[in-house]
Short mmCIF file of C-alpha atoms and ligand atoms in Angstrom, two decimals:
data_model
loop_
_atom_site.label_atom_id
_atom_site.label_comp_id
_atom_site.label_asym_id
_atom_site.label_seq_id
_atom_site.Cartn_x
_atom_site.Cartn_y
_atom_site.Cartn_z
CA MET A 67 8.55 -17.49 6.68
CA PRO A 68 6.48 -17.68 9.86
CA SER A 69 2.62 -16.32 9.08
CA THR A 70 2.19 -15.33 12.40
CA LEU A 71 5.81 -12.81 13.66
CA PRO A 72 5.83 -13.24 18.06
CA THR A 73 5.56 -10.23 19.54
CA THR A 74 7.12 -9.30 23.09
CA LEU A 75 4.88 -9.88 26.74
CA ALA A 76 4.89 -5.82 27.43
CA ASP A 77 3.74 -5.96 23.55
CA GLU A 78 1.11 -8.43 23.89
CA VAL A 79 0.25 -6.03 27.13
CA GLY A 80 -0.91 -2.57 24.08
CA ILE A 81 -2.35 -4.39 22.11
CA THR A 82 -3.94 -5.81 24.56
CA LEU A 83 -4.66 -2.24 26.32
CA GLY A 84 -5.22 -0.21 22.73
CA ASN A 85 -7.92 -3.14 21.99
CA LEU A 86 -9.21 -3.23 25.35
CA ALA A 87 -9.73 1.43 25.12
CA ASP A 88 -11.92 0.88 22.14
CA ALA A 89 -13.68 -2.14 23.34
CA ALA A 90 -14.73 0.55 26.05
CA THR A 91 -15.20 3.60 23.31
CA GLY A 92 -17.57 0.67 20.74
CA VAL A 93 -19.86 0.31 23.85
CA VAL A 94 -20.88 3.52 22.91
CA THR A 95 -19.97 3.88 19.26
CA PRO A 96 -19.13 0.83 17.14
CA THR A 97 -16.15 1.08 15.12
CA LEU A 98 -14.69 -0.16 12.46
CA ARG A 99 -11.20 0.23 11.79
CA LEU A 100 -9.86 -0.25 8.09
CA GLY A 101 -5.84 -0.11 7.02
CA VAL A 102 -5.34 1.18 4.49
CA THR A 103 -1.48 0.05 2.63
CA GLY A 104 0.78 -0.16 -0.52
CA LEU A 105 4.04 -0.23 -1.26
CA SER A 106 5.10 3.70 -2.11
CA ARG A 107 2.60 5.16 -5.29
CA ALA A 108 -0.01 2.39 -5.35
CA GLY A 109 -2.91 4.78 -5.05
CA LYS A 110 -3.63 4.63 -1.20
CA THR A 111 -3.57 8.94 -1.24
CA ILE A 112 -6.23 8.85 -3.76
CA PHE A 113 -7.97 6.16 -2.87
CA ILE A 114 -9.25 7.10 0.85
CA THR A 115 -9.37 11.11 -0.88
CA ALA A 116 -12.65 9.45 -3.09
CA LEU A 117 -13.34 7.15 -0.58
CA ILE A 118 -14.39 9.97 1.77
CA HIS A 119 -14.97 12.60 -0.25
CA ASN A 120 -17.66 10.36 -2.20
CA LEU A 121 -19.07 9.50 1.68
CA LEU A 122 -19.21 12.73 2.42
CA THR A 123 -21.00 14.67 -0.42
CA GLY A 124 -23.41 10.95 -0.41
CA ALA A 125 -22.04 10.02 -3.98
CA ARG A 126 -24.19 8.07 -6.46
CA LEU A 127 -22.34 4.52 -5.40
CA PRO A 128 -24.68 1.82 -6.82
CA GLY A 129 -23.19 -0.81 -6.22
CA PHE A 130 -22.54 0.29 -2.70
CA ALA A 131 -25.98 -1.48 -0.57
CA ALA A 132 -25.86 0.20 1.74
CA MET A 133 -25.71 3.87 -0.19
CA SER A 134 -28.19 2.44 -3.51
CA GLU A 135 -31.37 1.30 -1.12
CA GLY A 136 -31.08 4.69 0.58
CA ARG A 137 -29.85 3.59 4.45
CA LEU A 138 -27.17 5.69 4.45
CA ILE A 139 -28.35 8.30 6.41
CA GLY A 140 -25.36 10.88 5.91
CA ALA A 141 -21.35 10.49 6.83
CA GLN A 142 -19.97 13.14 8.99
CA LEU A 143 -15.89 14.13 10.40
CA ALA A 144 -15.51 13.43 13.78
CA GLU A 145 -13.40 14.50 16.15
CA HIS A 146 -9.57 12.80 15.30
CA PRO A 147 -9.75 9.85 18.36
CA ASP A 148 -6.17 9.91 18.62
CA ASN A 149 -3.51 12.48 19.62
CA ALA A 150 -0.76 10.30 18.79
CA THR A 151 -1.06 9.44 14.76
CA PRO A 152 -0.75 11.96 12.42
CA ARG A 153 -4.12 13.36 10.57
CA PHE A 154 -5.07 12.30 7.08
CA ALA A 155 -4.67 15.12 5.20
CA TYR A 156 -7.73 15.38 3.93
CA GLU A 157 -8.66 19.08 2.24
CA ASN A 158 -5.46 19.57 1.07
CA HIS A 159 -5.26 16.09 -0.59
CA LEU A 160 -9.37 17.22 -2.25
CA ALA A 161 -8.08 21.25 -2.67
CA ALA A 162 -4.91 19.59 -4.79
CA LEU A 163 -7.59 17.32 -6.78
CA LEU A 164 -10.43 20.09 -7.51
CA GLY A 165 -7.58 23.03 -7.76
CA ASP A 166 -7.57 25.54 -11.03
CA PRO A 167 -5.29 23.06 -13.25
CA PRO A 168 -6.13 19.91 -10.63
CA VAL A 169 -2.88 18.22 -9.74
CA TRP A 170 -2.80 14.79 -7.73
CA PRO A 171 -1.78 14.84 -4.26
CA GLU A 172 0.91 14.52 -2.28
CA SER A 173 1.71 10.94 -1.94
CA THR A 174 1.81 8.79 1.94
CA ARG A 175 4.94 9.29 3.25
CA ARG A 176 4.06 8.38 7.01
CA ILE A 177 1.29 6.67 8.88
CA SER A 178 -1.69 9.33 9.23
CA GLN A 179 -5.82 8.66 10.54
CA LEU A 180 -9.25 10.15 10.27
CA ARG A 181 -12.29 8.65 11.31
CA ILE A 182 -15.66 9.80 9.45
CA SER A 183 -18.81 8.33 11.25
CA LEU A 184 -21.67 6.92 9.24
CA ARG A 185 -25.62 7.04 10.22
CA TYR A 186 -27.62 4.44 8.92
CA GLN A 187 -30.75 2.66 9.12
CA SER A 188 -30.38 -0.76 10.01
CA GLN A 189 -32.38 -4.01 7.86
CA ASN A 190 -32.37 -5.80 11.02
CA TRP A 191 -35.65 -5.12 12.28
CA LEU A 192 -35.43 -4.76 15.94
CA LYS A 193 -31.72 -2.62 15.52
CA SER A 194 -34.38 -0.40 13.58
CA GLN A 195 -36.92 -0.84 16.31
CA LEU A 196 -33.97 1.83 17.50
CA GLY A 197 -33.33 4.31 15.57
CA ALA A 198 -31.37 5.32 13.24
CA SER A 199 -27.64 4.23 14.35
CA THR A 200 -23.79 4.92 14.27
CA LEU A 201 -20.76 3.33 12.44
CA ASN A 202 -17.38 5.75 13.26
CA LEU A 203 -15.17 3.90 10.35
CA ASP A 204 -11.22 5.13 11.42
CA VAL A 205 -8.99 5.37 8.00
CA VAL A 206 -5.95 4.23 8.48
CA ASP A 207 -3.25 5.26 6.37
CA TYR A 208 0.58 3.28 6.11
CA PRO A 209 3.31 2.56 3.66
CA GLY A 210 3.06 -0.76 3.27
CA GLU A 211 7.05 -0.75 2.95
CA TRP A 212 6.63 -0.64 6.38
CA LEU A 213 4.94 -4.40 6.64
CA LEU A 214 8.26 -5.20 5.00
CA ASP A 215 10.33 -5.33 7.88
CA LEU A 216 7.84 -6.99 10.13
CA PRO A 217 9.77 -10.30 8.77
CA LEU A 218 13.41 -8.27 10.05
CA LEU A 219 11.68 -9.63 13.68
CA THR A 220 11.99 -12.72 13.33
CA LYS A 221 15.68 -12.51 11.90
CA SER A 222 19.17 -11.75 13.56
CA PHE A 223 21.88 -8.85 11.78
CA LYS A 224 23.40 -12.21 10.99
CA THR A 225 20.85 -13.91 8.25
CA TRP A 226 19.13 -10.11 7.65
CA SER A 227 22.85 -9.57 6.24
CA GLU A 228 23.52 -12.16 4.23
CA GLU A 229 19.99 -12.22 2.48
CA ALA A 230 20.24 -8.59 1.80
CA LEU A 231 24.15 -9.06 0.00
CA SER A 232 22.52 -12.05 -1.67
CA LEU A 233 19.88 -10.36 -3.54
CA ALA A 234 22.23 -6.73 -4.09
CA GLN A 235 24.05 -9.15 -6.57
CA ARG A 236 21.07 -10.86 -8.46
CA PRO A 237 20.42 -9.77 -12.10
CA GLY A 238 17.89 -7.28 -11.47
CA ARG A 239 19.58 -4.57 -8.81
CA SER A 240 23.39 -5.34 -9.52
CA ASP A 241 23.86 -2.57 -11.45
CA ASP A 242 22.19 -0.31 -8.73
CA ALA A 243 23.52 -2.21 -6.28
CA LYS A 244 26.90 -1.85 -6.81
CA ALA A 245 28.83 1.60 -5.57
CA PHE A 246 27.41 0.34 -1.34
CA LEU A 247 28.64 -3.79 -3.13
CA ASP A 248 32.12 -2.43 -3.82
CA LEU A 249 32.30 -0.35 -0.76
CA VAL A 250 31.39 -3.27 1.51
CA ARG A 251 34.33 -5.24 -0.25
CA THR A 252 36.67 -2.15 1.01
CA VAL A 253 35.52 -2.34 4.75
CA ASP A 254 36.96 -4.16 7.77
CA THR A 255 34.32 -4.65 9.63
CA THR A 256 35.97 -6.54 12.82
CA ALA A 257 38.10 -2.94 12.95
CA LEU A 258 37.11 -0.64 15.63
CA SER A 259 33.65 1.36 15.04
CA ASP A 260 34.09 4.71 13.68
CA GLU A 261 30.83 6.96 12.86
CA ALA A 262 32.35 8.25 9.12
CA THR A 263 32.01 4.65 8.21
CA ALA A 264 28.33 3.52 9.42
CA GLU A 265 27.30 6.44 7.21
CA LYS A 266 29.48 6.23 3.97
CA LEU A 267 27.18 2.55 4.58
CA ALA A 268 24.10 3.84 5.17
CA GLU A 269 24.31 6.37 2.54
CA ALA A 270 25.39 3.87 -0.40
CA PHE A 271 22.99 1.18 0.68
CA THR A 272 19.90 3.75 0.49
CA HIS A 273 21.02 5.01 -2.47
CA TYR A 274 21.06 1.25 -3.92
CA LEU A 275 17.44 0.53 -2.58
CA ARG A 276 16.11 3.75 -3.45
CA GLU A 277 17.96 3.73 -7.37
CA SER A 278 16.31 0.09 -7.86
CA LYS A 279 12.68 2.27 -7.33
CA THR A 280 12.85 4.00 -9.81
CA ASP A 281 10.46 3.62 -12.77
CA ARG A 282 13.05 1.51 -14.75
CA GLN A 283 13.30 -0.68 -12.59
CA ALA A 284 10.93 -1.13 -10.02
CA LEU A 285 11.77 -3.73 -8.03
CA SER A 286 10.04 -3.56 -4.58
CA THR A 287 11.16 -5.68 -2.17
CA LEU A 288 13.38 -3.72 0.09
CA PRO A 289 13.68 -4.35 3.54
CA PRO A 290 14.50 -1.93 5.72
CA GLY A 291 10.86 0.25 4.66
CA ARG A 292 11.87 3.20 6.45
CA PHE A 293 15.19 3.95 4.62
CA LEU A 294 13.21 4.47 2.05
CA MET A 295 9.65 6.12 4.12
CA PRO A 296 11.15 7.52 6.86
CA GLY A 297 8.50 9.60 8.20
CA ASP A 298 8.96 11.07 11.69
CA LEU A 299 12.69 9.28 11.22
CA GLU A 300 13.97 11.29 8.73
CA GLY A 301 17.93 11.84 9.60
CA SER A 302 17.34 9.54 12.52
CA PRO A 303 20.61 7.57 13.39
CA ALA A 304 18.18 4.66 13.74
CA LEU A 305 18.68 4.98 10.31
CA ARG A 306 22.19 4.10 9.85
CA PHE A 307 23.14 1.00 8.99
CA ALA A 308 23.45 -0.96 5.95
CA PRO A 309 24.17 -4.84 6.21
CA LEU A 310 27.35 -6.92 6.45
CA PRO A 311 29.55 -9.86 5.80
CA THR A 312 29.40 -11.94 8.66
CA PRO A 313 33.38 -11.27 9.63
CA SER A 314 35.12 -15.30 10.61
CA GLY A 315 35.61 -16.04 14.27
CA VAL A 316 35.22 -13.64 17.31
CA VAL A 317 33.33 -10.07 16.63
CA LYS A 318 34.72 -7.85 19.13
CA SER A 319 31.81 -5.48 20.81
CA ALA A 320 34.02 -2.39 19.93
CA SER A 321 33.68 -3.41 16.13
CA LEU A 322 32.61 -2.02 13.00
CA TYR A 323 30.20 -5.20 12.79
CA ALA A 324 29.04 -4.86 16.29
CA MET A 325 28.13 -1.67 15.81
CA LEU A 326 25.70 -2.21 13.47
CA GLU A 327 24.44 -4.72 15.07
CA ARG A 328 23.10 -3.10 18.25
CA ARG A 329 21.01 -0.67 15.34
CA TYR A 330 20.04 -3.19 13.58
CA GLU A 331 18.19 -4.32 16.74
CA ALA A 332 17.64 -0.74 17.56
CA TYR A 333 15.81 -0.76 14.64
CA LYS A 334 13.89 -3.15 15.83
CA SER A 335 12.66 -2.47 19.05
CA ILE A 336 12.33 1.55 18.58
CA VAL A 337 11.17 1.51 14.64
CA VAL A 338 8.88 -2.36 13.82
CA ARG A 339 7.73 -3.21 16.61
CA PRO A 340 5.76 -0.52 18.01
CA PHE A 341 3.74 0.44 14.90
CA PHE A 342 2.94 -3.71 14.44
CA ARG A 343 1.44 -2.92 18.20
CA ASP A 344 0.80 0.53 18.01
CA HIS A 345 -1.15 0.03 14.69
CA PHE A 346 -0.86 -2.55 12.80
CA ALA A 347 -2.98 -5.58 14.87
CA ARG A 348 -5.25 -2.82 16.17
CA LEU A 349 -7.02 -3.24 12.55
CA ASP A 350 -10.38 -4.85 11.40
CA ARG A 351 -9.88 -4.84 7.77
CA GLN A 352 -7.68 -4.40 5.26
CA ILE A 353 -7.38 -2.66 1.81
CA VAL A 354 -4.29 -3.44 -0.42
CA VAL A 355 -3.58 -1.52 -3.45
CA VAL A 356 -0.78 -3.13 -6.23
CA ASP A 357 0.19 -1.28 -8.45
CA ALA A 358 0.64 -3.93 -10.60
CA LEU A 359 0.84 -1.84 -14.25
CA ARG A 360 3.85 -0.18 -13.22
CA ALA A 361 5.55 -3.48 -12.96
CA LEU A 362 3.76 -5.09 -15.92
CA ASN A 363 5.41 -1.31 -17.86
CA ALA A 364 8.97 -2.67 -16.27
CA GLY A 365 8.75 -5.98 -17.19
CA PRO A 366 9.25 -9.93 -15.99
CA GLU A 367 11.75 -9.30 -12.83
CA ALA A 368 9.95 -6.00 -11.43
CA VAL A 369 6.67 -7.92 -11.64
CA ALA A 370 8.71 -11.84 -10.08
CA ASP A 371 10.14 -8.63 -7.02
CA LEU A 372 5.87 -7.35 -6.83
CA GLU A 373 5.15 -11.40 -6.04
CA ALA A 374 7.86 -11.48 -3.41
CA ALA A 375 7.27 -7.52 -1.92
CA LEU A 376 2.95 -9.18 -1.65
CA THR A 377 3.59 -12.22 -1.09
CA SER A 378 6.08 -10.09 2.93
CA VAL A 379 3.37 -7.74 2.66
CA LEU A 380 0.60 -9.54 3.18
CA ALA A 381 2.22 -12.59 4.71
CA CYS A 382 2.54 -9.98 8.37
CA PHE A 383 -1.03 -10.40 8.71
CA ARG A 384 -2.20 -11.19 12.31
CA GLN A 385 -4.26 -14.24 10.65
CA GLY A 386 -4.00 -17.87 12.76
CA ARG A 387 -3.16 -17.79 15.85
CA SER A 388 -3.80 -15.68 17.50
CA ASN A 389 -2.74 -14.68 21.61
CA PRO A 390 -5.65 -15.04 23.33
CA ILE A 391 -6.59 -11.89 24.27
CA SER A 392 -7.17 -10.78 21.31
CA ARG A 393 -8.98 -14.09 19.98
CA LEU A 394 -11.62 -12.60 22.99
CA LEU A 395 -11.46 -9.31 22.45
CA ASN A 396 -12.45 -10.77 18.71
CA ARG A 397 -9.67 -8.12 16.78
CA LYS A 398 -8.58 -10.15 13.77
CA ILE A 399 -8.14 -8.92 10.07
CA ASP A 400 -11.73 -10.14 8.58
CA ARG A 401 -11.60 -9.48 5.89
CA ILE A 402 -9.00 -8.17 2.50
CA LEU A 403 -9.54 -6.42 -0.02
CA PHE A 404 -6.06 -6.74 -3.51
CA ALA A 405 -6.91 -3.62 -5.04
CA ALA A 406 -5.50 -3.22 -8.73
CA THR A 407 -5.76 0.46 -8.78
CA LYS A 408 -5.06 2.77 -11.52
CA ALA A 409 -7.76 0.52 -13.87
CA ASP A 410 -8.30 3.81 -16.04
CA HIS A 411 -4.79 3.18 -17.75
CA LEU A 412 -7.05 0.41 -19.45
CA HIS A 413 -10.10 -0.30 -21.07
CA HIS A 414 -12.87 -1.84 -19.38
CA THR A 415 -11.90 -4.92 -22.04
CA SER A 416 -9.16 -5.44 -20.45
CA HIS A 417 -9.78 -5.22 -16.61
CA GLN A 418 -11.03 -8.75 -16.27
CA ARG A 419 -7.65 -9.46 -17.25
CA LEU A 420 -5.91 -7.34 -15.09
CA GLU A 421 -8.28 -8.45 -11.80
CA ALA A 422 -6.61 -12.59 -13.31
CA ILE A 423 -2.97 -10.70 -13.25
CA LEU A 424 -3.41 -9.89 -9.65
CA ASN A 425 -5.18 -13.28 -8.74
CA ARG A 426 -1.99 -14.51 -9.70
CA LEU A 427 -0.15 -12.05 -7.67
CA VAL A 428 -1.92 -12.22 -5.08
CA ALA A 429 -1.83 -16.32 -4.92
CA SER A 430 0.13 -17.55 -2.30
CA ALA A 431 -0.18 -14.60 0.67
CA ALA A 432 -4.02 -14.98 -0.43
CA ARG A 433 -4.75 -18.94 0.25
CA ARG A 434 -2.44 -18.07 3.34
CA ALA A 435 -5.30 -15.65 4.80
CA LYS A 436 -8.26 -17.65 3.37
CA PHE A 437 -6.30 -20.75 5.29
CA SER A 438 -7.39 -18.97 8.37
CA GLY A 439 -10.52 -17.85 8.14
CA ALA A 440 -10.44 -13.71 6.18
CA GLN A 441 -12.63 -13.05 3.53
CA THR A 442 -10.49 -12.26 0.23
CA ARG A 443 -12.16 -9.96 -3.53
CA SER A 444 -9.54 -8.94 -6.54
CA LEU A 445 -10.79 -6.10 -7.71
CA ALA A 446 -9.77 -4.04 -10.45
CA ILE A 447 -10.42 -0.27 -9.66
CA ALA A 448 -9.71 2.99 -10.31
CA ALA A 449 -10.40 5.50 -7.48
CA ILE A 450 -10.25 8.50 -8.86
CA ARG A 451 -10.47 7.41 -13.41
CA ALA A 452 -8.78 10.48 -14.70
CA THR A 453 -9.70 8.79 -18.36
CA ARG A 454 -12.54 8.14 -20.96
CA GLU A 455 -12.62 5.45 -23.67
CA GLY A 456 -12.46 5.26 -27.21
CA THR A 457 -11.52 3.65 -30.01
CA ILE A 458 -8.81 4.17 -33.25
CA LYS A 459 -8.47 2.04 -36.75
CA ASP A 460 -5.03 1.01 -37.36
CA ASN A 461 -5.03 -0.78 -40.08
CA GLY A 462 -8.28 -2.22 -40.72
CA ASP A 463 -8.23 -2.66 -37.21
CA THR A 464 -10.44 -0.85 -34.66
CA LEU A 465 -8.55 -1.07 -31.19
CA PRO A 466 -9.74 0.29 -27.98
CA THR A 467 -8.44 3.36 -26.82
CA ILE A 468 -8.47 5.24 -23.60
CA ILE A 469 -8.20 8.73 -23.59
CA GLY A 470 -6.53 11.44 -21.17
CA THR A 471 -4.23 14.35 -20.81
CA PRO A 472 -0.29 12.67 -20.05
CA GLU A 473 1.16 14.00 -17.47
CA LYS A 474 4.28 16.73 -19.02
CA GLY A 475 7.24 14.80 -19.10
CA GLN A 476 5.68 11.83 -20.00
CA VAL A 477 7.87 9.16 -22.51
CA LEU A 478 6.42 7.71 -25.26
CA GLY A 479 8.65 6.24 -28.34
CA SER A 480 9.94 9.05 -29.30
CA THR A 481 7.56 11.91 -28.07
CA THR A 482 7.58 13.58 -24.83
CA TYR A 483 4.16 15.31 -23.25
CA ASP A 484 3.53 18.45 -22.01
CA GLY A 485 1.34 18.32 -19.91
CA LYS A 486 -1.51 19.95 -21.88
CA THR A 487 -2.39 17.27 -24.71
CA GLU A 488 -4.76 14.94 -25.05
CA ILE A 489 -4.31 11.88 -26.31
CA ALA A 490 -6.02 8.14 -27.08
CA LEU A 491 -4.38 6.00 -25.85
CA PHE A 492 -3.55 2.65 -27.21
CA SER A 493 -2.23 0.21 -24.36
CA GLY A 494 -1.70 -2.96 -25.75
CA ASP A 495 -3.20 -6.15 -24.84
CA LEU A 496 -2.71 -8.18 -21.28
CA PRO A 497 -1.73 -11.39 -21.91
CA GLU A 498 -4.66 -14.02 -21.40
CA ASN A 499 -2.73 -15.64 -19.03
CA PRO A 500 -0.82 -14.33 -16.32
CA ASP A 501 1.69 -16.93 -15.31
CA SER A 502 3.65 -15.47 -19.25
CA LEU A 503 4.45 -11.76 -17.68
CA PHE A 504 6.72 -13.24 -15.44
CA LYS A 505 8.60 -14.65 -17.09
CA THR A 506 10.63 -12.82 -19.80
CA SER A 507 10.21 -14.00 -23.17
CA GLU A 508 9.57 -12.77 -27.51
CA SER A 509 5.84 -13.39 -26.56
CA THR A 510 6.29 -10.38 -24.03
CA PRO A 511 3.67 -8.13 -24.76
CA GLN A 512 3.86 -5.09 -25.70
CA LEU A 513 2.65 -2.01 -22.77
CA ASN A 514 1.69 1.25 -22.55
CA PHE A 515 1.02 2.36 -19.35
CA LEU A 516 1.22 7.03 -18.97
CA ARG A 517 0.39 9.16 -16.16
CA PHE A 518 -2.68 10.76 -16.68
CA LEU A 519 -3.21 14.53 -15.27
CA PRO A 520 -6.44 14.45 -12.59
CA PRO A 521 -9.90 13.92 -15.03
CA GLN A 522 -11.13 18.12 -15.29
CA ASN A 523 -14.35 19.66 -15.56
CA LEU A 524 -16.39 17.74 -13.37
CA VAL A 525 -20.05 17.18 -13.46
CA GLN A 526 -21.43 18.24 -9.40
CA THR A 527 -24.42 16.59 -7.73
CA GLU A 528 -27.49 18.16 -7.16
CA ALA A 529 -26.04 19.53 -3.58
CA GLY A 530 -23.93 21.32 -5.61
CA ASP A 531 -20.59 18.60 -4.88
CA PRO A 532 -17.86 17.83 -7.08
CA VAL A 533 -18.48 13.79 -8.20
CA LEU A 534 -14.88 12.40 -8.84
CA PRO A 535 -15.82 9.95 -11.72
CA ASN A 536 -14.76 6.53 -10.47
CA ILE A 537 -14.15 2.67 -11.33
CA ARG A 538 -16.20 -0.14 -9.29
CA LEU A 539 -15.15 1.79 -6.16
CA ASP A 540 -18.74 1.30 -4.63
CA ARG A 541 -18.02 -2.43 -4.62
CA ALA A 542 -14.63 -1.28 -2.98
CA ILE A 543 -16.29 -0.28 -0.65
CA ASP A 544 -19.15 -2.67 0.35
CA PHE A 545 -16.74 -5.43 0.45
CA LEU A 546 -14.73 -3.29 3.23
CA ILE A 547 -17.88 -1.64 4.99
CA GLY A 548 -20.81 -3.15 3.43
CA ASP A 549 -21.96 -5.41 6.13
CA ARG A 550 -21.36 -2.95 9.19
CA LEU A 551 -23.75 -0.99 8.01
CA SER A 552 -26.68 -4.00 7.11
P1 LIG B 868 0.27 6.76 -2.31
O1 LIG B 868 -0.21 6.79 -1.16
O2 LIG B 868 1.76 6.58 -1.97
O3 LIG B 868 0.18 5.57 -2.13
O4 LIG B 868 0.20 7.16 -3.57
P2 LIG B 868 -1.06 8.27 -4.06
O5 LIG B 868 -2.51 7.71 -4.29
O6 LIG B 868 -0.54 9.56 -4.50
O7 LIG B 868 -0.98 7.94 -5.82
C1 LIG B 868 0.18 8.31 -7.16
C2 LIG B 868 -0.02 8.36 -8.22
O8 LIG B 868 -0.56 7.47 -8.95
C3 LIG B 868 -0.65 9.09 -8.35
O9 LIG B 868 -0.40 10.60 -7.81
C4 LIG B 868 -1.55 9.99 -8.89
O10 LIG B 868 -1.11 9.79 -10.70
C5 LIG B 868 -1.40 8.18 -9.92
N1 LIG B 868 -2.88 6.88 -9.64
C6 LIG B 868 -3.62 7.38 -7.70
N2 LIG B 868 -4.55 6.00 -8.31
C7 LIG B 868 -5.31 6.50 -9.07
C8 LIG B 868 -6.41 6.43 -9.82
O11 LIG B 868 -7.33 5.78 -9.39
N3 LIG B 868 -6.08 7.14 -11.68
C9 LIG B 868 -4.64 7.42 -12.12
N4 LIG B 868 -5.73 7.22 -13.24
N5 LIG B 868 -4.26 7.35 -11.28
C10 LIG B 868 -3.75 7.78 -9.64
#
C-alpha cells in the first residue's frame, strides 16, 4: 500500500486555500489541529470529553507540564471555527457522564469539532515579556473507519472487488459473509442493471460488514467505511454498491457491473476525497485510540485483523513526500500518539504489557511514521477510570483485581450482571510476549474483560467541579500539546 495518496490538482488547491486560511487566522492566534480517531467504540468520545473537561476545570494533571508548573492560566470554549463541520456535543456528553445515574454518552458517528482556547505563560523569556499567550486547540473527532477508505482512492472497482471478495471467503469471516456470497453467485453481473438487485447486494454486503463487527467477531478491516459509519450519508445512493466478480469479456455500460462500478467511483469522488481534502490533510497532531482489549477478548483472528486495520489506517497519514505548498505551510502531522484505551479494565501491574501489545499492533505503521519524521508514542490510558483496584485470594494465591459495576447484560461464565452489583474481577494475565496473542495455541491466555458503568460519587475540585478520574490522561495531553505551551 502506498504511503501517500494521490490528490488531484483541484484538491491541492483546496488544501492550500484551507491551510492559507488557517495560516491567516494563525497570525492572530496560533491554532493546533488535533485529530482524534480510532475504530468505532474505541473511546474517542470519552477521550475528547475528558480532555476538554480536565482543561476547562484546571484539574490536577501532574504529568502535563504546563499545568503542573502553573503556567496554564485558563481554558475556555471558543466560538465554533467552521460552520461546515458539526460541533462536538461536549455539554451533552458531559451531562450523560455526570447524570444520576451516570451513563456513557453516545459514541462518534460522524465528524465533529470543538475549539478550546488555552491561555498560558510561556517559558520563553522573550515571549513571556509580551504577557500571556493564547493557543487555539481545535479538536477534530472522526471515525477511523473513514480512514480505511483512503486506500480506495488508488484502487479500481475491479481491484477492490477482488480483494473484498477474497477477504469475505477467509476463515473467521465466511459465516457472516455466506448470505452475501450466495447472492453474488446467483447474480448475472452482465445483465441489464436494475435498482432492486443493486439494493439487495448492497444490503447483504452491509449486513455482512456489520456482523463481522459484533463483539463476538470484533473484526475491523472493513472498507468502505461509510457502510458502517454513514454519518450524514445514511440512506444515500452513494452507499448502494457491493463488490462483484470481474465478468469475462466486454462490460456493457448498461450492465449491473458497470452501474456498481460508477457508484464505487462516485463514492470515491463525493465521499472519500472531500474528507481527505477538507479535514484530514489539515491536521497537525493525531491520537489514535485503540481498544486492544476487545480484540483480545475475541481471539487471535480479531487481533490480527485489528493489526491489519491499524496498519491501513496509519498508512494514510500524510507522511513523507508532501506537496511543495503543504511543505511551505508546514502542515504535516508531526506527532502521533497511539493510546490503548480502557486500561482501567486491567490492574496496573498489567499496563506495561498492554503497552507492549499496543506497540506490537502498531509496529509496522509506527516504523513508517518515524521514518518520515513524525514522533510517535504508545500509552495505556483510561480517559475516564471506571474501576478501582483490589486483591482476592484464590487457592492461596493473591490475585490483583479491579473493582467496578459491570453494565447490565454483561456476561461472565454463567453470570449475567444486572447493572447494580459491584464486583471484584481478575481479568487474567496478559502474556509477556505479545506475539502469542496473534497465534491460536493451547497457551492462549484466558482473559475476561467486561464493560463497566461510568464512575459514581465523584470528588470535586476546590471550585466545586466534579473530577473525572483517569489513568495517564495527563501524559497523553502533555505529549499531544505540551510543547506548544512551552
Ligand atoms: P467512540 O466514540 O466510538 O470511539 O467510543 P466511545 O468514546 O463512545 O467509547 C465507547 C465505549 O467504551 C463507552 O461507551 C464506554 O463504555 C467505553 N469506554 C471508552 N473509554 C473508556 C475508558 O476510559 N474507561 C472505561 N472503563 N470505558 C471506556
